[in-house]
Amino acid sequence: MRSPPIRKCFLYVFFALVSITNVMWIVSSYWLNRRLRHNAFNVTYRENVTSAMSVTIRITVLAEKPVCSAPDKLVGVMKMNMAEMIKTYHDLNASVSTQSTRSGGFAFEPDSCKPKLSVAIIIPFRDREDHLKTLLGHLHPILLRQNLRFQVFVVEQSGNGTFNKGRLMNTGFLYAKNEAKTHFDCYIFHDVDMLPEDDRNLYSCETTTNRVYHLSCSVSKFNYKPLCCGMTVGGVLSFSENQYIKVNGFPNDYWGWGGEDDDMNSRIKLQGLRVGRPALGLCRYCMIEHERDHFNPYTENVVNDRVAAANQKAKISGLNNLKTNTTGVTNRPLYTHLYVDVGTQ
């Protein structure tokens, strides 16, 4: 029998070596991937393999961060030093602005772990610049200590017309839900003048129950009288996405100050949801003192009439008939700034 030509033998040996090399590369990559993920190192691994066909393969293996545990760096009761809060705002703003990898419009999160919840903070706003700086200088460190992934949306009403808080909050929700780069588990509607006094009051929500959370149930302006059983769910209120859609958002027909929070309380009950509140010692908020602007009047009779008809309006006034125009969006270092034309009465 004739022996195979030397050329064929060489080819058989060459292709066998290439096959063995590929198998060893696959096995080693798999082993390294498992080891990196097990140890949770943030390491990038690359290896080039060139086959007989001169095709280059690049593999990148990235270790995942561990899931955040319960927050362990909370302060508890905090001092209400508003000058220090504004200073913290400027320090944070400068620090984030110098980070070349952050161009704005992104959520914040801890460096060392993967948060369990992603939270959108929606702040209706107009002509309260000092209040906004005070709140953000106070709130940003709290949310980071709570191991949250979060993004702040400041929703500013354009023009000098009468203020409509409900339309601003609905607009902020729809933008965060549909336009932001992050999927949010919780949506927290936050008045700009409300400062939490205890960071153990967690900014979260329940995504699998019928309970929404009223976080600001004890406020300095009202001598910290507990709001356990009344109509009010104002100040700081937390929903999951499905819960907020279920109640059809806030009503759109309250112009000026007051009423939309009491209306929301009726919507929550109408949809079979319950209002949960933190322990009384945790839900204390300091309200920044201020005078109400003349574009935000309070007409008691009008407000009372609308609240009385809240159940009849719940399905026809809210997210499903919102007509606002977002005229601009600016990604600032600490928040996303929406400019909104809310229309007219």
mmCIF file of C-alpha atoms in Angstrom:
data_model
loop_
_atom_site.group_PDB
_atom_site.id
_atom_site.type_symbol
_atom_site.label_atom_id
_atom_site.label_comp_id
_atom_site.label_asym_id
_atom_site.label_seq_id
_atom_site.Cartn_x
_atom_site.Cartn_y
_atom_site.Cartn_z
ATOM 1 C CA MET A 1 0.000 0.000 0.000
ATOM 2 C CA ARG A 2 1.292 3.433 -0.910
ATOM 3 C CA SER A 3 1.960 5.931 1.884
ATOM 4 C CA PRO A 4 0.033 9.231 1.819
ATOM 5 C CA PRO A 5 1.941 12.037 0.167
ATOM 6 C CA ILE A 6 3.985 14.196 2.525
ATOM 7 C CA ARG A 7 1.904 17.263 1.602
ATOM 8 C CA LYS A 8 -1.322 15.560 2.731
ATOM 9 C CA CYS A 9 0.289 14.450 6.008
ATOM 10 C CA PHE A 10 1.382 18.007 6.672
ATOM 11 C CA LEU A 11 -2.138 19.330 6.041
ATOM 12 C CA TYR A 12 -3.696 16.675 8.328
ATOM 13 C CA VAL A 13 -1.312 17.601 11.141
ATOM 14 C CA PHE A 14 -1.842 21.358 10.615
ATOM 15 C CA PHE A 15 -5.650 21.140 10.757
ATOM 16 C CA ALA A 16 -5.474 18.859 13.794
ATOM 17 C CA LEU A 17 -3.334 21.402 15.616
ATOM 18 C CA VAL A 18 -5.728 24.238 14.705
ATOM 19 C CA SER A 19 -8.704 22.213 15.977
ATOM 20 C CA ILE A 20 -6.965 21.427 19.257
ATOM 21 C CA THR A 21 -6.017 25.096 19.685
ATOM 22 C CA ASN A 22 -9.616 26.222 19.161
ATOM 23 C CA VAL A 23 -10.930 23.667 21.657
ATOM 24 C CA MET A 24 -8.360 24.734 24.263
ATOM 25 C CA TRP A 25 -9.230 28.406 23.686
ATOM 26 C CA ILE A 26 -12.972 27.757 24.150
ATOM 27 C CA VAL A 27 -12.400 25.760 27.343
ATOM 28 C CA SER A 28 -10.020 28.338 28.803
ATOM 29 C CA SER A 29 -12.388 31.222 27.975
ATOM 30 C CA TYR A 30 -15.284 29.386 29.622
ATOM 31 C CA TRP A 31 -13.202 28.676 32.728
ATOM 32 C CA LEU A 32 -12.015 32.289 32.950
ATOM 33 C CA ASN A 33 -15.552 33.605 32.482
ATOM 34 C CA ARG A 34 -16.836 31.497 35.358
ATOM 35 C CA ARG A 35 -13.951 32.501 37.593
ATOM 36 C CA LEU A 36 -14.400 36.201 36.884
ATOM 37 C CA ARG A 37 -18.124 36.094 37.536
ATOM 38 C CA HIS A 38 -17.646 34.078 40.701
ATOM 39 C CA ASN A 39 -15.146 36.572 42.105
ATOM 40 C CA ALA A 40 -17.078 39.614 40.754
ATOM 41 C CA PHE A 41 -13.926 41.339 39.498
ATOM 42 C CA ASN A 42 -14.453 44.157 37.000
ATOM 43 C CA VAL A 43 -11.934 42.804 34.494
ATOM 44 C CA THR A 44 -11.831 42.834 30.709
ATOM 45 C CA TYR A 45 -10.200 39.837 29.007
ATOM 46 C CA ARG A 46 -9.285 39.684 25.317
ATOM 47 C CA GLU A 47 -7.608 36.963 23.276
ATOM 48 C CA ASN A 48 -6.981 36.838 19.526
ATOM 49 C CA VAL A 49 -7.131 33.550 17.688
ATOM 50 C CA THR A 50 -6.220 33.359 14.002
ATOM 51 C CA SER A 51 -7.375 30.292 12.090
ATOM 52 C CA ALA A 52 -6.172 28.956 8.738
ATOM 53 C CA MET A 53 -8.795 31.205 7.128
ATOM 54 C CA SER A 54 -7.100 34.290 8.700
ATOM 55 C CA VAL A 55 -10.266 35.267 10.632
ATOM 56 C CA THR A 56 -9.663 37.174 13.878
ATOM 57 C CA ILE A 57 -12.036 36.479 16.792
ATOM 58 C CA ARG A 58 -12.251 38.888 19.747
ATOM 59 C CA ILE A 59 -13.889 37.841 22.997
ATOM 60 C CA THR A 60 -14.636 40.248 25.885
ATOM 61 C CA VAL A 61 -15.614 38.796 29.260
ATOM 62 C CA LEU A 62 -17.026 41.299 31.787
ATOM 63 C CA ALA A 63 -17.679 40.377 35.400
ATOM 64 C CA GLU A 64 -21.045 41.510 36.812
ATOM 65 C CA LYS A 65 -21.270 43.573 39.983
ATOM 66 C CA PRO A 66 -22.879 41.807 42.956
ATOM 67 C CA VAL A 67 -26.441 42.779 43.895
ATOM 68 C CA CYS A 68 -26.537 45.486 46.553
ATOM 69 C CA SER A 69 -27.313 44.326 50.065
ATOM 70 C CA ALA A 70 -29.414 46.332 52.502
ATOM 71 C CA PRO A 71 -27.942 49.840 52.935
ATOM 72 C CA ASP A 72 -25.495 49.917 55.852
ATOM 73 C CA LYS A 73 -24.247 53.524 55.766
ATOM 74 C CA LEU A 74 -27.440 55.330 56.717
ATOM 75 C CA VAL A 75 -27.197 58.228 59.138
ATOM 76 C CA GLY A 76 -30.689 58.190 60.633
ATOM 77 C CA VAL A 77 -31.917 61.561 61.891
ATOM 78 C CA MET A 78 -30.138 64.367 60.023
ATOM 79 C CA LYS A 79 -29.527 68.017 60.835
ATOM 80 C CA MET A 80 -31.449 70.436 58.637
ATOM 81 C CA ASN A 81 -28.670 72.821 57.605
ATOM 82 C CA MET A 82 -29.906 74.368 54.363
ATOM 83 C CA ALA A 83 -26.782 76.403 53.716
ATOM 84 C CA GLU A 84 -24.760 73.193 53.876
ATOM 85 C CA MET A 85 -27.222 71.508 51.497
ATOM 86 C CA ILE A 86 -26.705 74.235 48.885
ATOM 87 C CA LYS A 87 -22.945 73.912 49.293
ATOM 88 C CA THR A 88 -23.237 70.146 48.780
ATOM 89 C CA TYR A 89 -25.271 70.795 45.626
ATOM 90 C CA HIS A 90 -22.520 72.991 44.157
ATOM 91 C CA ASP A 91 -19.810 70.488 45.159
ATOM 92 C CA LEU A 92 -21.685 67.584 43.569
ATOM 93 C CA ASN A 93 -22.501 69.624 40.483
ATOM 94 C CA ALA A 94 -18.829 70.538 39.984
ATOM 95 C CA SER A 95 -17.655 66.988 40.631
ATOM 96 C CA VAL A 96 -20.042 65.401 38.142
ATOM 97 C CA SER A 97 -19.372 68.112 35.543
ATOM 98 C CA THR A 98 -15.664 67.227 35.496
ATOM 99 C CA GLN A 99 -16.302 63.540 34.802
ATOM 100 C CA SER A 100 -15.658 63.193 31.081
ATOM 101 C CA THR A 101 -17.505 59.848 30.978
ATOM 102 C CA ARG A 102 -20.774 61.423 32.155
ATOM 103 C CA SER A 103 -22.501 63.759 29.724
ATOM 104 C CA GLY A 104 -25.771 64.057 31.644
ATOM 105 C CA GLY A 105 -29.174 62.434 31.329
ATOM 106 C CA PHE A 106 -28.097 59.190 32.953
ATOM 107 C CA ALA A 107 -29.067 57.517 36.199
ATOM 108 C CA PHE A 108 -26.751 57.479 39.218
ATOM 109 C CA GLU A 109 -25.930 54.234 41.009
ATOM 110 C CA PRO A 110 -23.384 52.837 43.500
ATOM 111 C CA ASP A 111 -19.968 51.903 42.122
ATOM 112 C CA SER A 112 -19.583 48.661 44.042
ATOM 113 C CA CYS A 113 -22.908 46.867 43.570
ATOM 114 C CA LYS A 114 -25.960 46.470 41.356
ATOM 115 C CA PRO A 115 -29.071 48.138 42.880
ATOM 116 C CA LYS A 116 -32.246 46.136 43.370
ATOM 117 C CA LEU A 117 -34.468 49.093 42.450
ATOM 118 C CA SER A 118 -34.335 51.839 39.854
ATOM 119 C CA VAL A 119 -36.142 55.034 40.891
ATOM 120 C CA ALA A 120 -37.326 58.122 38.988
ATOM 121 C CA ILE A 121 -37.704 61.257 41.119
ATOM 122 C CA ILE A 122 -40.160 63.672 39.460
ATOM 123 C CA ILE A 123 -40.198 67.267 40.730
ATOM 124 C CA PRO A 124 -42.827 69.753 39.447
ATOM 125 C CA PHE A 125 -41.150 73.140 39.375
ATOM 126 C CA ARG A 126 -41.223 76.843 38.633
ATOM 127 C CA ASP A 127 -39.241 79.800 40.026
ATOM 128 C CA ARG A 128 -37.809 77.954 43.036
ATOM 129 C CA GLU A 129 -34.114 77.756 42.139
ATOM 130 C CA ASP A 130 -32.803 77.952 45.718
ATOM 131 C CA HIS A 131 -35.304 75.345 46.853
ATOM 132 C CA LEU A 132 -34.203 73.020 44.065
ATOM 133 C CA LYS A 133 -30.516 73.355 44.933
ATOM 134 C CA THR A 134 -31.286 72.761 48.609
ATOM 135 C CA LEU A 135 -33.335 69.654 47.888
ATOM 136 C CA LEU A 136 -30.858 68.097 45.459
ATOM 137 C CA GLY A 137 -27.875 68.829 47.696
ATOM 138 C CA HIS A 138 -29.709 66.992 50.460
ATOM 139 C CA LEU A 139 -31.394 64.217 48.473
ATOM 140 C CA HIS A 140 -28.598 62.991 46.183
ATOM 141 C CA PRO A 141 -26.364 61.746 49.045
ATOM 142 C CA ILE A 142 -29.355 60.075 50.708
ATOM 143 C CA LEU A 143 -30.316 58.117 47.589
ATOM 144 C CA LEU A 144 -26.713 56.992 47.078
ATOM 145 C CA ARG A 145 -26.533 55.797 50.691
ATOM 146 C CA GLN A 146 -29.738 53.853 50.096
ATOM 147 C CA ASN A 147 -28.015 51.865 47.289
ATOM 148 C CA LEU A 148 -30.491 52.993 44.620
ATOM 149 C CA ARG A 149 -30.200 53.532 40.910
ATOM 150 C CA PHE A 150 -31.948 56.864 40.426
ATOM 151 C CA GLN A 151 -32.500 59.757 38.069
ATOM 152 C CA VAL A 152 -34.044 63.131 38.898
ATOM 153 C CA PHE A 153 -36.454 64.803 36.466
ATOM 154 C CA VAL A 154 -37.208 68.466 37.117
ATOM 155 C CA VAL A 155 -40.368 69.335 35.183
ATOM 156 C CA GLU A 156 -40.641 73.108 34.802
ATOM 157 C CA GLN A 157 -43.776 74.878 33.639
ATOM 158 C CA SER A 158 -43.011 77.427 30.938
ATOM 159 C CA GLY A 159 -44.541 80.881 30.817
ATOM 160 C CA ASN A 160 -46.416 82.864 33.451
ATOM 161 C CA GLY A 161 -49.783 81.106 33.367
ATOM 162 C CA THR A 162 -51.464 79.567 36.385
ATOM 163 C CA PHE A 163 -49.506 76.614 37.761
ATOM 164 C CA ASN A 164 -50.781 73.091 36.977
ATOM 165 C CA LYS A 165 -48.951 70.556 39.123
ATOM 166 C CA GLY A 166 -50.924 67.536 37.897
ATOM 167 C CA ARG A 167 -50.037 68.073 34.243
ATOM 168 C CA LEU A 168 -46.368 68.534 35.108
ATOM 169 C CA MET A 169 -46.227 65.283 37.075
ATOM 170 C CA ASN A 170 -48.013 63.325 34.348
ATOM 171 C CA THR A 171 -45.633 64.758 31.740
ATOM 172 C CA GLY A 172 -42.624 63.830 33.868
ATOM 173 C CA PHE A 173 -43.896 60.262 34.306
ATOM 174 C CA LEU A 174 -44.447 59.710 30.585
ATOM 175 C CA TYR A 175 -41.045 61.157 29.714
ATOM 176 C CA ALA A 176 -39.234 59.003 32.294
ATOM 177 C CA LYS A 177 -41.161 55.922 31.163
ATOM 178 C CA ASN A 178 -40.830 56.360 27.411
ATOM 179 C CA GLU A 179 -37.818 58.587 26.712
ATOM 180 C CA ALA A 180 -35.219 57.988 29.430
ATOM 181 C CA LYS A 181 -32.320 55.582 28.964
ATOM 182 C CA THR A 182 -33.260 53.647 32.127
ATOM 183 C CA HIS A 183 -36.193 51.405 33.005
ATOM 184 C CA PHE A 184 -37.626 52.516 36.348
ATOM 185 C CA ASP A 185 -39.300 50.305 38.942
ATOM 186 C CA CYS A 186 -40.552 53.218 41.055
ATOM 187 C CA TYR A 187 -41.786 56.728 40.316
ATOM 188 C CA ILE A 188 -41.643 59.170 43.230
ATOM 189 C CA PHE A 189 -43.447 62.508 42.912
ATOM 190 C CA HIS A 190 -41.613 65.017 45.075
ATOM 191 C CA ASP A 191 -42.461 68.612 45.993
ATOM 192 C CA VAL A 192 -39.405 70.843 45.671
ATOM 193 C CA ASP A 193 -39.775 72.266 49.199
ATOM 194 C CA MET A 194 -39.874 68.932 51.083
ATOM 195 C CA LEU A 195 -36.666 67.782 52.820
ATOM 196 C CA PRO A 196 -36.545 64.303 54.419
ATOM 197 C CA GLU A 197 -35.199 64.395 57.970
ATOM 198 C CA ASP A 198 -34.316 60.695 58.296
ATOM 199 C CA ASP A 199 -32.517 58.687 55.584
ATOM 200 C CA ARG A 200 -33.967 55.412 56.908
ATOM 201 C CA ASN A 201 -37.173 56.493 55.153
ATOM 202 C CA LEU A 202 -36.450 54.463 52.015
ATOM 203 C CA TYR A 203 -37.239 55.880 48.570
ATOM 204 C CA SER A 204 -38.772 52.733 47.124
ATOM 205 C CA CYS A 205 -42.063 51.170 46.095
ATOM 206 C CA GLU A 206 -43.808 47.805 46.084
ATOM 207 C CA THR A 207 -44.067 46.430 42.567
ATOM 208 C CA THR A 208 -46.065 43.302 43.395
ATOM 209 C CA THR A 209 -48.681 44.580 45.875
ATOM 210 C CA ASN A 210 -51.622 46.974 45.861
ATOM 211 C CA ARG A 211 -49.941 49.452 48.197
ATOM 212 C CA VAL A 212 -48.580 52.861 47.244
ATOM 213 C CA TYR A 213 -46.381 54.793 49.674
ATOM 214 C CA HIS A 214 -46.918 58.260 51.085
ATOM 215 C CA LEU A 215 -43.420 59.008 52.363
ATOM 216 C CA SER A 216 -44.045 62.472 53.845
ATOM 217 C CA CYS A 217 -46.642 61.733 56.501
ATOM 218 C CA SER A 218 -45.286 64.102 59.178
ATOM 219 C CA VAL A 219 -44.407 67.659 58.114
ATOM 220 C CA SER A 220 -42.853 70.544 60.032
ATOM 221 C CA LYS A 221 -45.383 73.072 58.698
ATOM 222 C CA PHE A 222 -48.163 71.135 60.419
ATOM 223 C CA ASN A 223 -46.164 70.594 63.632
ATOM 224 C CA TYR A 224 -45.437 67.013 62.543
ATOM 225 C CA LYS A 225 -49.058 66.028 63.093
ATOM 226 C CA PRO A 226 -49.427 62.503 61.622
ATOM 227 C CA LEU A 227 -51.505 62.220 58.459
ATOM 228 C CA CYS A 228 -52.679 58.691 59.163
ATOM 229 C CA CYS A 229 -56.318 58.745 58.164
ATOM 230 C CA GLY A 230 -57.159 61.900 56.242
ATOM 231 C CA MET A 231 -57.421 62.755 52.591
ATOM 232 C CA THR A 232 -53.932 64.086 51.981
ATOM 233 C CA VAL A 233 -51.218 62.164 50.131
ATOM 234 C CA GLY A 234 -49.253 65.282 49.215
ATOM 235 C CA GLY A 235 -45.570 66.079 49.459
ATOM 236 C CA VAL A 236 -43.767 62.882 48.472
ATOM 237 C CA LEU A 237 -45.711 59.960 46.977
ATOM 238 C CA SER A 238 -44.353 56.715 45.489
ATOM 239 C CA PHE A 239 -45.873 54.405 42.846
ATOM 240 C CA SER A 240 -44.766 51.493 40.753
ATOM 241 C CA GLU A 241 -45.280 51.985 37.025
ATOM 242 C CA ASN A 242 -48.356 49.751 36.907
ATOM 243 C CA GLN A 243 -49.927 51.435 39.931
ATOM 244 C CA TYR A 244 -49.591 54.905 38.441
ATOM 245 C CA ILE A 245 -51.073 53.796 35.131
ATOM 246 C CA LYS A 246 -53.901 52.060 36.991
ATOM 247 C CA VAL A 247 -54.984 55.280 38.737
ATOM 248 C CA ASN A 248 -54.626 57.185 35.421
ATOM 249 C CA GLY A 249 -52.042 59.519 36.931
ATOM 250 C CA PHE A 250 -52.878 62.846 38.531
ATOM 251 C CA PRO A 251 -55.902 64.880 37.382
ATOM 252 C CA ASN A 252 -55.221 67.554 34.768
ATOM 253 C CA ASP A 253 -57.877 70.088 35.762
ATOM 254 C CA TYR A 254 -56.505 71.618 38.981
ATOM 255 C CA TRP A 255 -55.091 75.074 38.335
ATOM 256 C CA GLY A 256 -53.325 76.899 41.155
ATOM 257 C CA TRP A 257 -52.618 75.521 44.610
ATOM 258 C CA GLY A 258 -54.356 72.571 46.216
ATOM 259 C CA GLY A 259 -56.761 69.772 45.426
ATOM 260 C CA GLU A 260 -54.789 67.427 43.142
ATOM 261 C CA ASP A 261 -53.405 65.433 46.099
ATOM 262 C CA ASP A 262 -56.859 64.904 47.637
ATOM 263 C CA ASP A 263 -58.141 63.906 44.200
ATOM 264 C CA MET A 264 -55.289 61.376 43.923
ATOM 265 C CA ASN A 265 -56.268 59.915 47.284
ATOM 266 C CA SER A 266 -59.736 59.225 45.846
ATOM 267 C CA ARG A 267 -58.219 57.612 42.730
ATOM 268 C CA ILE A 268 -56.078 55.304 44.839
ATOM 269 C CA LYS A 269 -59.104 54.078 46.795
ATOM 270 C CA LEU A 270 -61.264 53.798 43.668
ATOM 271 C CA GLN A 271 -58.766 51.371 42.105
ATOM 272 C CA GLY A 272 -58.576 49.169 45.216
ATOM 273 C CA LEU A 273 -55.088 50.335 46.171
ATOM 274 C CA ARG A 274 -54.025 51.141 49.710
ATOM 275 C CA VAL A 275 -51.855 53.920 51.079
ATOM 276 C CA GLY A 276 -48.872 52.768 53.113
ATOM 277 C CA ARG A 277 -46.818 55.082 55.305
ATOM 278 C CA PRO A 278 -43.475 54.613 57.067
ATOM 279 C CA ALA A 279 -43.237 54.572 60.838
ATOM 280 C CA LEU A 280 -44.060 57.996 62.259
ATOM 281 C CA GLY A 281 -40.511 58.636 63.410
ATOM 282 C CA LEU A 282 -39.113 58.000 59.917
ATOM 283 C CA CYS A 283 -41.470 60.006 57.713
ATOM 284 C CA ARG A 284 -40.674 63.454 59.127
ATOM 285 C CA TYR A 285 -40.086 66.167 56.523
ATOM 286 C CA CYS A 286 -38.965 69.750 56.863
ATOM 287 C CA MET A 287 -40.912 72.067 54.574
ATOM 288 C CA ILE A 288 -38.897 75.058 53.333
ATOM 289 C CA GLU A 289 -40.731 78.250 54.284
ATOM 290 C CA HIS A 290 -41.804 80.398 51.363
ATOM 291 C CA GLU A 291 -44.540 82.684 50.122
ATOM 292 C CA ARG A 292 -46.902 81.365 47.476
ATOM 293 C CA ASP A 293 -46.428 83.107 44.141
ATOM 294 C CA HIS A 294 -49.318 85.055 42.621
ATOM 295 C CA PHE A 295 -49.465 82.649 39.644
ATOM 296 C CA ASN A 296 -50.474 79.855 42.017
ATOM 297 C CA PRO A 297 -53.736 81.000 43.653
ATOM 298 C CA TYR A 298 -56.038 78.986 45.895
ATOM 299 C CA THR A 299 -59.783 79.132 45.254
ATOM 300 C CA GLU A 300 -61.359 77.036 47.998
ATOM 301 C CA ASN A 301 -64.835 76.592 46.494
ATOM 302 C CA VAL A 302 -63.476 75.499 43.115
ATOM 303 C CA VAL A 303 -61.064 73.046 44.708
ATOM 304 C CA ASN A 304 -63.720 71.534 46.960
ATOM 305 C CA ASP A 305 -66.146 71.083 44.062
ATOM 306 C CA ARG A 306 -63.523 69.307 41.979
ATOM 307 C CA VAL A 307 -62.454 67.002 44.813
ATOM 308 C CA ALA A 308 -66.101 66.092 45.412
ATOM 309 C CA ALA A 309 -66.333 64.929 41.794
ATOM 310 C CA ALA A 310 -62.976 63.105 41.847
ATOM 311 C CA ASN A 311 -64.360 59.600 41.314
ATOM 312 C CA GLN A 312 -66.365 60.658 38.260
ATOM 313 C CA LYS A 313 -63.275 62.263 36.663
ATOM 314 C CA ALA A 314 -60.762 59.520 37.432
ATOM 315 C CA LYS A 315 -61.151 57.728 34.099
ATOM 316 C CA ILE A 316 -61.394 60.803 31.890
ATOM 317 C CA SER A 317 -58.793 63.221 33.321
ATOM 318 C CA GLY A 318 -55.196 62.071 33.687
ATOM 319 C CA LEU A 319 -52.665 60.201 31.599
ATOM 320 C CA ASN A 320 -55.242 59.254 28.983
ATOM 321 C CA ASN A 321 -56.148 62.826 28.006
ATOM 322 C CA LEU A 322 -52.933 64.690 28.778
ATOM 323 C CA LYS A 323 -52.157 67.425 26.252
ATOM 324 C CA THR A 324 -48.882 69.137 27.065
ATOM 325 C CA ASN A 325 -45.907 70.073 24.944
ATOM 326 C CA THR A 326 -42.342 69.420 26.111
ATOM 327 C CA THR A 327 -40.568 72.366 24.519
ATOM 328 C CA GLY A 328 -37.041 71.476 25.612
ATOM 329 C CA VAL A 329 -34.925 68.967 27.518
ATOM 330 C CA THR A 330 -31.555 69.812 29.086
ATOM 331 C CA ASN A 331 -29.347 67.150 30.645
ATOM 332 C CA ARG A 332 -27.734 68.845 33.627
ATOM 333 C CA PRO A 333 -25.089 67.165 35.819
ATOM 334 C CA LEU A 334 -27.489 66.215 38.631
ATOM 335 C CA TYR A 335 -30.852 66.087 36.871
ATOM 336 C CA THR A 336 -32.758 66.095 33.602
ATOM 337 C CA HIS A 337 -34.563 69.397 33.079
ATOM 338 C CA LEU A 338 -37.836 69.367 31.129
ATOM 339 C CA TYR A 339 -39.522 72.578 29.956
ATOM 340 C CA VAL A 340 -43.248 72.064 29.514
ATOM 341 C CA ASP A 341 -46.080 74.090 28.034
ATOM 342 C CA VAL A 342 -49.111 72.865 29.994
ATOM 343 C CA GLY A 343 -51.694 74.666 27.889
ATOM 344 C CA THR A 344 -54.497 76.849 29.228
ATOM 345 C CA GLN A 345 -57.580 76.433 31.379
#
